[in-house]
CSV table of C-alpha atoms and ligand atoms in Angstrom, one decimal:
chain,number,residue,atom,x,y,z
A,1,MET,CA,25.3,10.3,22.1
A,2,ARG,CA,27.8,8.0,21.1
A,3,ASN,CA,28.0,4.2,22.6
A,4,PRO,CA,29.8,4.7,26.1
A,5,LEU,CA,31.7,1.3,25.1
A,6,ASP,CA,33.4,3.1,22.2
A,7,THR,CA,35.3,5.2,25.0
A,8,LEU,CA,37.2,2.0,26.0
A,9,ARG,CA,40.3,0.6,24.2
A,10,PRO,CA,39.8,-1.6,21.2
A,11,ASP,CA,42.0,-4.2,22.5
A,12,VAL,CA,40.5,-4.3,25.7
A,13,ARG,CA,37.3,-4.8,24.1
A,14,ALA,CA,38.6,-7.6,22.0
A,15,MET,CA,40.0,-9.3,24.9
A,16,HIS,CA,38.4,-12.3,26.9
A,17,SER,CA,37.8,-11.9,30.6
A,18,TYR,CA,40.2,-14.3,32.9
A,19,VAL,CA,37.7,-17.4,33.4
A,20,VAL,CA,37.6,-18.5,37.0
A,21,GLN,CA,36.1,-22.0,36.4
A,22,ASP,CA,32.6,-22.6,38.5
A,23,ALA,CA,33.8,-25.2,41.1
A,24,THR,CA,30.5,-25.7,43.5
A,25,GLY,CA,30.5,-28.7,45.0
A,26,MET,CA,33.6,-30.1,42.9
A,27,VAL,CA,37.1,-31.6,43.9
A,28,LYS,CA,38.8,-28.3,42.9
A,29,LEU,CA,42.2,-29.3,41.3
A,30,ASP,CA,42.5,-26.6,38.6
A,31,ALA,CA,44.2,-23.5,40.3
A,32,MET,CA,47.3,-25.0,42.2
A,33,GLU,CA,45.5,-24.0,45.2
A,34,ASN,CA,46.7,-25.6,48.8
A,35,PRO,CA,44.1,-28.1,49.6
A,36,HIS,CA,44.6,-27.7,53.3
A,37,ARG,CA,42.5,-25.5,55.7
A,38,LEU,CA,43.7,-24.2,59.1
A,39,SER,CA,42.5,-26.4,62.0
A,40,PRO,CA,39.6,-25.2,64.0
A,41,ALA,CA,41.8,-24.3,66.5
A,42,LEU,CA,44.0,-21.8,64.4
A,43,GLN,CA,41.1,-20.6,62.5
A,44,ALA,CA,39.5,-19.1,66.0
A,45,GLU,CA,42.9,-17.6,67.1
A,46,LEU,CA,43.0,-16.0,63.5
A,47,GLY,CA,39.7,-14.9,63.9
A,48,GLU,CA,40.3,-13.0,67.0
A,49,ARG,CA,43.4,-11.4,65.7
A,50,LEU,CA,41.6,-10.4,62.4
A,51,GLY,CA,38.6,-8.8,64.7
A,52,ALA,CA,41.2,-6.8,66.7
A,53,VAL,CA,42.5,-5.0,63.5
A,54,ALA,CA,41.9,-1.0,63.2
A,55,LEU,CA,39.7,-1.4,59.9
A,56,ASN,CA,39.0,2.2,60.2
A,57,ARG,CA,42.8,3.1,59.7
A,58,TYR,CA,44.3,2.9,56.3
A,59,PRO,CA,47.4,0.2,56.7
A,60,ASP,CA,50.1,1.4,58.5
A,61,GLY,CA,53.5,0.4,60.1
A,62,ARG,CA,52.4,-3.2,60.6
A,63,VAL,CA,52.9,-3.7,56.7
A,64,ASP,CA,56.5,-2.5,57.3
A,65,TYR,CA,56.8,-5.2,60.1
A,66,LEU,CA,55.5,-7.9,57.6
A,67,ARG,CA,58.1,-6.8,55.2
A,68,GLN,CA,60.6,-7.4,57.9
A,69,VAL,CA,59.2,-10.6,58.7
A,70,LEU,CA,59.3,-11.8,55.4
A,71,ALA,CA,62.8,-10.7,54.9
A,72,ALA,CA,64.1,-12.4,57.8
A,73,HIS,CA,62.0,-15.5,56.7
A,74,THR,CA,63.4,-15.5,53.3
A,75,GLY,CA,66.9,-14.5,54.4
A,76,LEU,CA,67.7,-11.6,51.9
A,77,PRO,CA,71.5,-11.2,50.6
A,78,ALA,CA,73.2,-8.0,52.2
A,79,GLY,CA,71.9,-4.8,50.4
A,80,TYR,CA,68.7,-6.5,49.1
A,81,GLY,CA,65.2,-5.1,49.8
A,82,LEU,CA,61.6,-6.4,49.5
A,83,ILE,CA,58.5,-5.0,48.0
A,84,LEU,CA,55.0,-6.2,48.9
A,85,GLY,CA,52.2,-6.6,46.4
A,86,ASN,CA,48.7,-7.3,46.2
A,87,GLY,CA,49.5,-10.9,44.7
A,88,SER,CA,52.5,-11.5,42.4
A,89,ASP,CA,50.0,-10.1,39.6
A,90,GLU,CA,50.2,-6.8,41.2
A,91,ILE,CA,54.1,-7.0,41.3
A,92,ILE,CA,54.1,-8.1,37.7
A,93,ASN,CA,52.1,-4.8,36.7
A,94,LEU,CA,54.6,-2.7,38.9
A,95,LEU,CA,57.5,-4.0,37.2
A,96,ALA,CA,55.8,-3.1,33.7
A,97,ILE,CA,54.8,0.4,34.7
A,98,ALA,CA,58.3,1.2,36.2
A,99,CYS,CA,60.1,-0.3,33.0
A,100,ASN,CA,57.7,1.2,30.7
A,101,ARG,CA,60.1,3.4,28.4
A,102,PRO,CA,59.2,3.6,24.7
A,103,GLY,CA,59.5,0.4,22.9
A,104,ALA,CA,60.2,-1.4,26.0
A,105,THR,CA,59.6,-5.2,25.5
A,106,VAL,CA,58.8,-8.1,28.1
A,107,LEU,CA,60.2,-11.6,27.4
A,108,ALA,CA,59.4,-15.0,28.7
A,109,PRO,CA,59.4,-18.8,27.3
A,110,VAL,CA,56.0,-20.1,26.5
A,111,PRO,CA,54.1,-21.8,27.4
A,112,GLY,CA,54.1,-19.8,30.9
A,113,PHE,CA,52.5,-17.7,33.0
A,114,VAL,CA,49.8,-15.9,31.2
A,115,MET,CA,50.2,-12.6,33.4
A,116,TYR,CA,53.6,-11.9,32.3
A,117,ALA,CA,51.9,-11.4,28.6
A,118,MET,CA,48.8,-9.7,29.9
A,119,GLY,CA,50.6,-7.3,32.2
A,120,ALA,CA,52.7,-6.1,29.4
A,121,GLN,CA,50.0,-5.9,27.0
A,122,LEU,CA,47.7,-3.7,29.3
A,123,LEU,CA,50.5,-1.4,30.1
A,124,GLY,CA,51.7,-0.9,26.8
A,125,LEU,CA,55.0,-3.0,26.6
A,126,ASN,CA,55.6,-5.5,23.8
A,127,PHE,CA,55.6,-9.2,24.8
A,128,VAL,CA,57.8,-11.5,23.2
A,129,GLY,CA,57.1,-15.3,24.0
A,130,VAL,CA,59.9,-17.7,23.2
A,131,PRO,CA,58.7,-21.5,22.6
A,132,LEU,CA,60.1,-23.9,24.9
A,133,THR,CA,61.3,-27.4,23.3
A,134,ALA,CA,58.9,-30.1,22.9
A,135,ASP,CA,59.9,-31.5,26.2
A,136,PHE,CA,59.3,-27.9,27.9
A,137,GLU,CA,63.0,-27.3,28.2
A,138,LEU,CA,64.3,-23.8,27.6
A,139,ASP,CA,65.5,-23.6,24.0
A,140,THR,CA,68.8,-21.6,24.7
A,141,PRO,CA,69.5,-20.5,21.6
A,142,ALA,CA,66.4,-19.3,20.6
A,143,MET,CA,66.2,-17.4,23.9
A,144,LEU,CA,69.6,-15.8,23.3
A,145,ALA,CA,68.5,-14.7,19.8
A,146,ALA,CA,65.2,-13.2,20.9
A,147,ILE,CA,67.2,-11.4,23.8
A,148,ALA,CA,69.7,-10.0,21.0
A,149,GLN,CA,67.0,-8.9,18.8
A,150,HIS,CA,64.2,-7.7,21.1
A,151,GLN,CA,66.8,-6.3,23.9
A,152,PRO,CA,63.9,-6.9,26.6
A,153,ALA,CA,63.5,-4.5,29.7
A,154,ILE,CA,62.2,-7.5,31.6
A,155,VAL,CA,62.9,-11.3,31.1
A,156,TYR,CA,60.7,-13.7,33.3
A,157,LEU,CA,61.8,-17.0,34.4
A,158,ALA,CA,59.3,-19.1,36.3
A,159,TYR,CA,61.1,-21.5,38.5
A,160,PRO,CA,59.5,-24.1,38.2
A,161,ASN,CA,57.4,-23.0,35.7
A,162,ASN,CA,53.5,-22.9,35.1
A,163,PRO,CA,52.0,-24.8,33.6
A,164,THR,CA,55.0,-27.5,32.7
A,165,ALA,CA,55.7,-27.8,36.5
A,166,ASN,CA,59.8,-28.2,35.7
A,167,LEU,CA,62.7,-26.3,36.7
A,168,TRP,CA,65.2,-24.9,34.2
A,169,ASP,CA,68.7,-26.1,33.5
A,170,ASP,CA,71.1,-24.1,35.7
A,171,ALA,CA,73.6,-23.4,32.8
A,172,ALA,CA,70.8,-22.1,30.5
A,173,ILE,CA,69.4,-19.7,33.2
A,174,GLU,CA,72.9,-18.5,33.6
A,175,GLN,CA,73.4,-17.7,30.1
A,176,ILE,CA,69.9,-15.9,29.6
A,177,ILE,CA,71.0,-14.0,32.6
A,178,GLU,CA,74.4,-12.9,31.3
A,179,ALA,CA,73.0,-12.1,27.8
A,180,ALA,CA,70.0,-9.9,29.4
A,181,PRO,CA,70.2,-6.2,28.8
A,182,GLY,CA,67.7,-5.3,31.4
A,183,LEU,CA,66.0,-7.0,34.3
A,184,VAL,CA,65.7,-10.6,35.0
A,185,VAL,CA,62.8,-11.8,37.0
A,186,ILE,CA,63.0,-15.4,38.8
A,187,ASP,CA,59.4,-16.4,39.8
A,188,GLU,CA,59.4,-18.8,42.6
A,189,ALA,CA,55.8,-18.9,43.2
A,190,TYR,CA,56.1,-22.8,43.7
A,191,GLN,CA,59.2,-22.7,45.9
A,192,PRO,CA,57.3,-24.4,48.7
A,193,PHE,CA,57.4,-27.4,46.4
A,194,SER,CA,60.4,-27.4,44.7
A,195,SER,CA,63.7,-29.1,45.2
A,196,LYS,CA,65.9,-26.0,44.3
A,197,SER,CA,65.7,-22.2,44.6
A,198,TYR,CA,67.7,-19.5,43.0
A,199,LEU,CA,67.8,-17.5,46.3
A,200,ASP,CA,71.6,-18.4,47.0
A,201,ARG,CA,72.6,-17.4,43.5
A,202,LEU,CA,70.7,-14.1,43.5
A,203,ALA,CA,73.5,-11.9,44.8
A,204,ARG,CA,75.7,-12.9,41.9
A,205,HIS,CA,73.9,-10.4,39.3
A,206,PRO,CA,72.8,-7.1,40.2
A,207,HIS,CA,70.0,-7.3,37.7
A,208,VAL,CA,68.3,-10.2,38.8
A,209,LEU,CA,65.3,-9.9,40.9
A,210,LEU,CA,63.3,-12.9,42.8
A,211,MET,CA,59.7,-12.8,43.0
A,212,ARG,CA,57.5,-15.0,45.4
A,213,THR,CA,54.1,-15.3,46.8
A,214,LEU,CA,52.1,-16.8,49.6
A,215,SER,CA,49.4,-17.8,47.2
A,216,LYS,CA,50.7,-21.5,46.7
A,217,PHE,CA,52.2,-21.7,50.2
A,218,GLY,CA,48.4,-21.8,51.5
A,219,LEU,CA,47.2,-18.4,51.4
A,220,ALA,CA,45.9,-17.8,47.8
A,221,GLY,CA,42.6,-16.0,49.2
A,222,VAL,CA,44.8,-13.6,50.8
A,223,ARG,CA,46.8,-12.1,48.0
A,224,LEU,CA,50.2,-11.4,49.1
A,225,GLY,CA,53.3,-11.4,46.9
A,226,TYR,CA,56.8,-10.1,47.2
A,227,LEU,CA,59.7,-9.1,45.0
A,228,ILE,CA,63.5,-9.2,46.3
A,229,GLY,CA,66.2,-7.2,44.6
A,230,PRO,CA,69.1,-4.9,45.2
A,231,GLN,CA,67.7,-2.2,47.4
A,232,ALA,CA,68.7,0.5,44.9
A,233,LEU,CA,66.5,-1.1,42.4
A,234,VAL,CA,63.6,-1.9,45.0
A,235,THR,CA,63.6,1.5,46.0
A,236,GLU,CA,62.7,2.8,42.5
A,237,ILE,CA,60.3,0.3,41.7
A,238,ASP,CA,58.6,0.7,45.1
A,239,LYS,CA,57.7,4.4,43.9
A,240,VAL,CA,54.8,3.0,41.5
A,241,ARG,CA,53.3,1.2,44.2
A,242,PRO,CA,49.9,2.2,45.2
A,243,PRO,CA,50.4,3.5,49.0
A,244,TYR,CA,48.0,1.0,50.6
A,245,ASN,CA,48.0,-1.8,48.2
A,246,VAL,CA,48.2,-4.3,51.1
A,247,SER,CA,45.2,-4.6,53.1
A,248,VAL,CA,45.4,-4.7,56.9
A,249,LEU,CA,43.8,-8.3,56.9
A,250,ASN,CA,46.0,-9.6,54.3
A,251,CYS,CA,48.7,-8.2,56.5
A,252,GLU,CA,47.6,-9.6,59.4
A,253,CYS,CA,46.7,-13.2,58.0
A,254,ALA,CA,50.3,-13.4,56.4
A,255,LEU,CA,51.9,-12.5,59.7
A,256,PHE,CA,49.8,-15.1,61.4
A,257,ALA,CA,50.8,-17.8,59.0
A,258,LEU,CA,54.6,-16.8,59.1
A,259,ALA,CA,54.2,-17.4,62.8
A,260,HIS,CA,52.8,-21.0,62.1
A,261,LEU,CA,55.2,-22.0,59.3
A,262,GLU,CA,55.2,-25.3,61.0
A,263,VAL,CA,51.5,-26.2,60.1
A,264,PHE,CA,52.7,-25.2,56.3
A,265,ALA,CA,55.6,-27.0,56.0
A,266,VAL,CA,53.9,-30.0,56.9
A,267,GLN,CA,51.3,-29.3,54.3
A,268,ALA,CA,54.0,-28.7,51.6
A,269,GLN,CA,55.6,-31.9,52.5
A,270,GLU,CA,52.4,-33.8,52.3
A,271,ILE,CA,51.5,-32.3,49.0
A,272,ARG,CA,55.1,-33.2,47.8
A,273,THR,CA,54.6,-36.8,49.2
A,274,GLN,CA,51.1,-36.9,47.2
A,275,ARG,CA,52.7,-35.6,44.2
A,276,ALA,CA,54.9,-38.6,43.9
A,277,ILE,CA,51.9,-40.9,44.5
A,278,VAL,CA,49.8,-39.3,41.8
A,279,SER,CA,52.5,-39.0,39.3
A,280,ALA,CA,53.4,-42.7,39.8
A,281,ALA,CA,49.7,-43.7,39.3
A,282,LEU,CA,49.4,-41.6,36.3
A,283,GLY,CA,52.3,-42.6,34.8
A,284,VAL,CA,51.6,-46.3,34.3
A,285,LEU,CA,48.3,-45.9,32.4
A,286,PRO,CA,48.7,-46.8,28.8
A,287,GLY,CA,48.4,-43.5,26.7
A,288,VAL,CA,49.3,-41.0,29.6
A,289,LYS,CA,52.5,-39.0,29.9
A,290,VAL,CA,53.4,-37.5,32.7
A,291,TRP,CA,56.2,-34.7,33.0
A,292,PRO,CA,58.5,-34.4,36.2
A,293,SER,CA,57.1,-31.7,38.5
A,294,ASP,CA,58.9,-29.5,41.1
A,295,ALA,CA,55.5,-27.7,41.7
A,296,ASN,CA,52.2,-28.8,43.1
A,297,MET,CA,50.6,-29.7,39.9
A,298,LEU,CA,51.3,-32.2,37.2
A,299,LEU,CA,51.3,-31.8,33.4
A,300,VAL,CA,49.8,-34.6,32.0
A,301,ARG,CA,49.3,-35.4,28.0
A,302,VAL,CA,46.4,-37.7,27.3
A,303,PRO,CA,45.1,-39.0,24.0
A,304,ASP,CA,42.1,-36.6,24.0
A,305,ALA,CA,42.2,-33.7,26.5
A,306,GLY,CA,38.7,-32.3,25.7
A,307,LYS,CA,37.4,-36.0,26.5
A,308,THR,CA,39.4,-36.2,29.7
A,309,PHE,CA,38.5,-33.0,30.7
A,310,ASP,CA,35.0,-33.1,30.2
A,311,GLY,CA,34.6,-36.9,31.7
A,312,MET,CA,36.6,-36.1,34.8
A,313,LYS,CA,34.1,-32.9,35.3
A,314,ALA,CA,31.0,-34.9,34.7
A,315,LYS,CA,32.3,-37.1,37.7
A,316,GLY,CA,33.0,-34.2,39.9
A,317,VAL,CA,36.7,-33.6,39.5
A,318,LEU,CA,37.7,-30.0,38.1
A,319,VAL,CA,41.4,-29.9,36.7
A,320,LYS,CA,42.5,-27.6,33.7
A,321,ASN,CA,42.4,-28.5,30.1
A,322,VAL,CA,45.7,-26.1,28.9
A,323,SER,CA,45.8,-27.8,25.4
A,324,LYS,CA,44.6,-24.7,23.7
A,325,MET,CA,46.8,-22.4,25.5
A,326,HIS,CA,49.9,-23.2,23.2
A,327,PRO,CA,50.6,-25.7,20.4
A,328,LEU,CA,53.2,-27.4,22.6
A,329,LEU,CA,50.4,-28.2,25.1
A,330,ALA,CA,48.3,-30.2,22.5
A,331,ASN,CA,46.1,-32.7,24.6
A,332,CYS,CA,47.4,-31.6,27.9
A,333,VAL,CA,45.8,-31.2,31.3
A,334,ARG,CA,47.0,-29.7,34.2
A,335,ILE,CA,46.3,-31.4,37.4
A,336,THR,CA,46.7,-29.7,41.0
A,337,ILE,CA,47.7,-31.9,43.7
A,338,GLY,CA,45.1,-32.2,46.4
A,339,THR,CA,44.6,-34.2,49.7
A,340,ALA,CA,45.0,-37.9,49.5
A,341,GLU,CA,41.3,-38.6,49.4
A,342,GLU,CA,40.9,-35.9,46.7
A,343,ASN,CA,43.7,-37.3,44.7
A,344,GLU,CA,42.0,-40.8,44.9
A,345,ARG,CA,38.8,-39.2,43.5
A,346,MET,CA,40.8,-37.6,41.1
A,347,LEU,CA,42.7,-40.8,39.6
A,348,ALA,CA,39.4,-42.6,39.9
A,349,ALA,CA,37.9,-40.0,37.7
A,350,PHE,CA,40.8,-39.7,35.4
A,351,GLN,CA,41.1,-43.5,34.7
A,352,THR,CA,37.7,-43.6,33.3
A,353,SER,CA,37.9,-40.6,31.2
A,354,ILE,CA,40.8,-41.3,29.1
B,1,PLP,C1,50.2,-18.9,40.7
B,1,PLP,C2,51.4,-18.2,40.0
B,1,PLP,C3,51.9,-16.9,40.7
B,1,PLP,C4,51.0,-16.4,41.8
B,1,PLP,O1,50.3,-15.0,41.5
B,1,PLP,P1,49.7,-14.4,42.8
B,1,PLP,O2,49.1,-13.3,42.3
B,1,PLP,O3,50.8,-14.3,44.0
B,1,PLP,O4,48.4,-15.3,43.4
B,1,PLP,C5,52.8,-16.4,40.1
B,1,PLP,N1,53.6,-16.8,39.2
B,1,PLP,C6,53.5,-18.0,38.6
B,1,PLP,C7,54.6,-18.7,37.7
B,1,PLP,C8,52.1,-18.5,39.1
B,1,PLP,O5,51.8,-19.8,38.5
């Protein structure tokens, strides 16, 4: 009998698993999670609500109701619809499945969110990454040339971008959208912390979709992403969605959170305030460069990212060493904004690790 592993795709066997760092007992500032938990009163209220959910049934009309609540919360343009995913990660896969015609290409600036490339690769689409400039702006001529050459089915623009935390220039975005022969997906995972959104410009272009998630908002553990687009397009893409992709528990948690938006708005404001404090504190350190951020993270260049990462880890603070992700990120670490107390511990650990 041959080795059962030989049945698997060679490219899958050659892949590395997505590494989730062990954060037990550490200040966890590596994954852009919201550091705030629900108050005990809200925990009890949510617990009661979840306990009453019919777990014996497949997800039902309640998920449709969540779709309506999210649509109202977002404020969809007329004629636009919304698809729910088990996180944006699933939406990225659904888009790849739906657009996977022979030779289809996904294009995005790099460094960027790794799931665009991974979704493309796993579903058999080509991926083209177009390097940003040294200061992490869109390289508009390079983007336009790559679009002309590769005729991508999907262009992803994370707005703000991960891991660079910045927004793109408005004129550059419009040029890219106008040049794109396929779909353009604006990924607003960090919208709660951003000074801008593409939402009010969305209806200008029938081939532009907007993706959001409740992960960075404060429900990373729940897994709920959504895609907004012209109804005709959304109806087609929705056909490839597994029928019960959003669990009743995810759905009920999301409805609960959307009924307590004020709690999450206060948290987002606190994170933005902390971002300014942390950015200023890091920015005055010699040999340290901090880039502007519209997200709940800061990209920071240090003299030796390995040394800083290891030093901070030894002091109980976990950040992300992104320096090997892309040559443009040489000696960069990505630091998620935590609570005031966590940020103080982070700054103390950082100062003694550069
Ligand atoms: C974190 C992140 C997401 C969120 O993915 P989920 O699957 O919804 O948790 C999407 N896009 C970008 C750019 C991100 O950084």
